[in-house]
Every structure is written in C-alpha cells, then in structure tokens.
Amino acid sequence: MKSLALLLFLAVCGSVRSTERSNIIFLFSDDQTARAIGCYGNNEVLTPNLDKLAAEGVRFTNHYNTTAICMASRCCVLTGLYEYRHGCNFEHGDLERRFIRESYPVLLRKAGYFTGFAGKIGFVLQGEKFEAFASLFDVWAGGPGQTYYETARNEGIAMYADKYPHCSRAYGAWAQDFLKSAKASGQPFCLSVSFKAPHLPFTPDPIDSKLYEGKTFKPPPNYGVAKGLHLSAQAHTSRAATAYREWVNDYDDTAAKYYALITGVDAAVGMIREGLKRESLEANTVIIFTSDNGYNSGSHGFGDKVLPYEEGSMSPLIIYDPRLPEKDAGSSSDAITANVDMAATILALAGVAAPEDIDGKNLLPLLTDPKGQVREALPLFNFWGAKSAQSMAVVTPEWKYIFWFYGEGMKPTEELFNVGRDEYEMTNLAGDPGYRESLNAMRASYDAELAAIKSKVVKGHGYERYPMLFDRTIPWTEKASRLRSSKPNPAGRRKGNKGKAAN
Ligand SMILES: [Ca+2]
C-alpha cells in the first residue's frame, strides 16, 4: 500500500509538472563580488534571506561574468551571447533590436508568460529612445542610466517612496504588487528585478547601516597594493588601479557601506519570498539570484571591477527550485558557470527553445548533479577602456590563463593561476617550467576562443581587430604598426548613449 501511495503521489506530481509551467524570478544585484555574501563564507555581511535561499537551493562557486562591467554583462544575461557577438559595451555601441527580440523576457512573453522588469537595465537600444523598453514587457518599472538610491527619483517605483525611501526595499514592495498582477493574469510569469545596490555611490538604507556601525572588518589575504605587485604591468594601467580607491583608503568604512547595501537587497529578497507565499505561488516559482559583475574591493590594491581576476569577474549565483529533491537542497556546484548561461537556463525552465548557437548553457542539469560540468573552459573579455589594460582570459575550475597584448613600455604578458588551489591569485605560474603542460593546455583553449571571435564577431561594433590584437604569436611591434596605420576604430563613431547607458 505504501508503494502504491507513493506511485500515486509521484503521478500527481508528474502531471502537475507537465501541465504547469514554472514561474521565474530573476534577481540581479549590481557589482556584488562572490565573496560578499554569507553563504559563500563571509561571516561579516548579513544576508539571512540569501543564505536561506542557498540552503534550500543550489549555490554555484565558480560563477563568472564573461565581461565584468554592467552594460555588456547585462546584455550577455539577456541574450545568452558573449559581448563580441551582441556588440553592446562602452566604445562599441548600443544593442541592436534584433538581439533584444531574441532575449529571454521577450521570448517568454511570446510564449505566453506575463513579464515584468524593474530597476537598472543598463543600456539602450540602438537608435531608439529609452522608453522603447516599456513595450517589451507587460509591466515595466525600469529606469535609465544608473537609476537612484532615493526611491522617489525612480519613476517606476516612486509610489513606494513614503514607506520605503531607499530603493532596495521599494523594489521588494513593487515585486510583491507585481506578483498580485501576475496571479490575476492567470499566466505563468517571469519577473526580473535589477537592483541598484551595491553599486557606487555607496549609499545604504539607514536601517541597514545601523547593523554595521563602528565595526571593523577583516580584509582578504590578497588585500592591498603590496599584494598586487606580482601582477601584470598592464593591469596596473587599468582604472581599477587608479580610481575607485575607497576600499584601499578606508577598508572598514567602505565595507560597512557595501555590506549594508547588500543587506538591503537581502531584505528585498525576503519580501519577495513573503509575497510568493501570500499569493500561494511559492511551490512553482524558481528564483535565481546573481550579479552583473564582481568588485575588486581592494584585493591586489584594485578598486572597481573590469579586471579578469577573481574578485572583479566572479559573482554569487544561487538557483532555488522548490521542486528540487530534498537530497539536492543546499548543495553546491563548482562547474564553471557564466552570465551568458542565464538566458538558456530561464528559457529551459519555461520549456521554450533557446535561440540556436547562443553561447550560454542550460544549468538545470547541474541542480541534481553537483559534480557535473557544462563546459570545459570559459572565456573572459575586457575589450574596453585603455588599450594597455585590455585583456582576454580563459578559466576552468583549476586554472586561469590571462593574456595582455599591449607592449608599449611594457612586455606583452601571460599569467597562469592555479585558481583551484591559489584562489587569491598570488602566484603567476606562466614562467614556471614545472607547469608547462598546464600552460600549453590553457593556451590551446585560449587560442580556440580567439578563433571563435574571428568567425562569429558581430559586424560594425569595432571588434574585428581583436583576433589580431590578442593573437599570442604576433609580435607587439607588428600590432603597434597595424594599430597606427588602421583607420580610427569604427566604434569611435558609436560611443553608445552615454546619458542612458551605465557602467
Ligand atoms: Ca555592475
């Protein structure tokens, strides 16, 4: 009898799953490094709701943003494409409409989902006004540029300003109301909330600041300028080395504000889960939490993000599926996952086919296979900013290989870190004969990613010269002469909509 009851139960569950499509909530913080969250081992930042989400879901410990800056990374998330394929970044141009047509929220709406977006979208569509986004969603509360911490200054959430003057909890309240509308629609829903926090200017909600008042914090082992002297000369020409010095100049005060901002996002996550329960939607709603890039936070003496090192390029990723078998709840995966995987994963949850040949992978198989992998290696790009600070890298669970092409007054540089053992990237093994085999394997992987740029690059966004610039075998003198003789970068004519895009 017991087994019959179990079979009946499974049959009912099966029929529910086959007829009822998952609701999806995609929660996105801004500039949150992987180490700034409790469930990733940080016992200084208070994130009880995110920790609970991870305890009930799956936590990904090697999650990278393939371009570690807002504008490009957000387009990677929406389209599932690498930056050189969607073409949207500073100095490279705005997003062409053909790409947003194939983005996850637009495809889900076409498939019958009720869709909503709130917060910072971080880019604009080529040749279109910012307002063009509104027609792509059923409910739109997105804001241009960086948006504001003061709720009242964001049109989409201003009505919550009296009760929630700081935007993070206001987004929570907005999402609770969205859930009511979604339920009333009778459709499955996909909600995307892009928080402003913890992006600069560090302006937390006073409710959260109080929790960190007068506290001191322990910097990571690779904190400070002296811990970055072994890194490439090129990395030291990045704006990460020259600007955004808060973390280096005053670690305690900066950490207190940054952590308070993250605690505010955490509170909103709690509000959204409460809303799901109130509307009886929690049993069929998958929640994904991640960030658009990391933050260097004074590691190696760097501020900002952009660089390919762990702190700037890695973010937390938690996927909570309430239907997950009990044995898998609270597990973690060290698979290499990426911002480009979000679209493929969300579309798979909805049972909607992903566009052919996108770069991202569906991560759902990893939820019940913590030892699984979805790729061997992942490329990381920084094709923006000072030429000397541009880099391309490949990463695996064990290794990271970085190539810096620039050679004026410095040597083109290779870096090889055993990130599996040296997570703080304190020893560059590229010149160590004992690691020649690993170096060659990572070089081969890098070369394959570089070749892919040549064959798949989006035309007209200024990426055509990158296969030459990042070719390991072409000497700098030849690159320099080609750069001198080449016409101005086509991207120079297309600076992007500075007033509305955001880094
Ligand atoms: Ca960002």
JSON list of C-alpha atoms in Angstrom, two decimals, residues 18-19 51 55-56 97 110 142 152 192 199-200 206 208 294 313 316 339 345 349 367 383 389 473 479 481 492 499:
[
{"chain": "A", "resi": 18, "resn": "SER", "atom": "CA", "xyz": [3.97, 18.56, -17.17]},
{"chain": "A", "resi": 19, "resn": "THR", "atom": "CA", "xyz": [0.97, 20.89, -17.37]},
{"chain": "A", "resi": 51, "resn": "ASP", "atom": "CA", "xyz": [21.64, 32.21, 2.86]},
{"chain": "A", "resi": 55, "resn": "ALA", "atom": "CA", "xyz": [20.29, 26.35, 1.87]},
{"chain": "A", "resi": 56, "resn": "GLU", "atom": "CA", "xyz": [17.11, 25.39, 0.01]},
{"chain": "A", "resi": 97, "resn": "ARG", "atom": "CA", "xyz": [16.93, 45.49, -31.73]},
{"chain": "A", "resi": 110, "resn": "LYS", "atom": "CA", "xyz": [5.83, 35.49, -26.88]},
{"chain": "A", "resi": 142, "resn": "GLY", "atom": "CA", "xyz": [12.93, 50.11, -15.45]},
{"chain": "A", "resi": 152, "resn": "ALA", "atom": "CA", "xyz": [11.31, 58.98, -5.13]},
{"chain": "A", "resi": 192, "resn": "SER", "atom": "CA", "xyz": [13.29, 40.41, -13.46]},
{"chain": "A", "resi": 199, "resn": "HIS", "atom": "CA", "xyz": [26.87, 49.89, -6.85]},
{"chain": "A", "resi": 200, "resn": "LEU", "atom": "CA", "xyz": [28.59, 53.22, -6.12]},
{"chain": "A", "resi": 206, "resn": "PRO", "atom": "CA", "xyz": [19.96, 53.80, 7.34]},
{"chain": "A", "resi": 208, "resn": "ASP", "atom": "CA", "xyz": [20.88, 48.57, 7.38]},
{"chain": "A", "resi": 294, "resn": "GLY", "atom": "CA", "xyz": [32.10, 41.36, -9.10]},
{"chain": "A", "resi": 313, "resn": "SER", "atom": "CA", "xyz": [34.84, 38.82, -12.51]},
{"chain": "A", "resi": 316, "resn": "PRO", "atom": "CA", "xyz": [27.38, 34.69, -6.50]},
{"chain": "A", "resi": 339, "resn": "ASN", "atom": "CA", "xyz": [26.30, 35.38, -17.07]},
{"chain": "A", "resi": 345, "resn": "THR", "atom": "CA", "xyz": [18.55, 28.35, -18.13]},
{"chain": "A", "resi": 349, "resn": "LEU", "atom": "CA", "xyz": [12.70, 26.35, -17.16]},
{"chain": "A", "resi": 367, "resn": "LEU", "atom": "CA", "xyz": [20.83, 21.25, -9.92]},
{"chain": "A", "resi": 383, "resn": "PHE", "atom": "CA", "xyz": [37.73, 44.88, -24.74]},
{"chain": "A", "resi": 389, "resn": "ALA", "atom": "CA", "xyz": [44.50, 47.46, -19.72]},
{"chain": "A", "resi": 473, "resn": "THR", "atom": "CA", "xyz": [52.09, 34.79, -31.80]},
{"chain": "A", "resi": 479, "resn": "LYS", "atom": "CA", "xyz": [50.44, 45.05, -33.79]},
{"chain": "A", "resi": 481, "resn": "SER", "atom": "CA", "xyz": [52.25, 49.35, -36.66]},
{"chain": "A", "resi": 492, "resn": "GLY", "atom": "CA", "xyz": [34.78, 55.57, -32.12]},
{"chain": "A", "resi": 499, "resn": "GLY", "atom": "CA", "xyz": [23.40, 59.63, -20.86]}
]
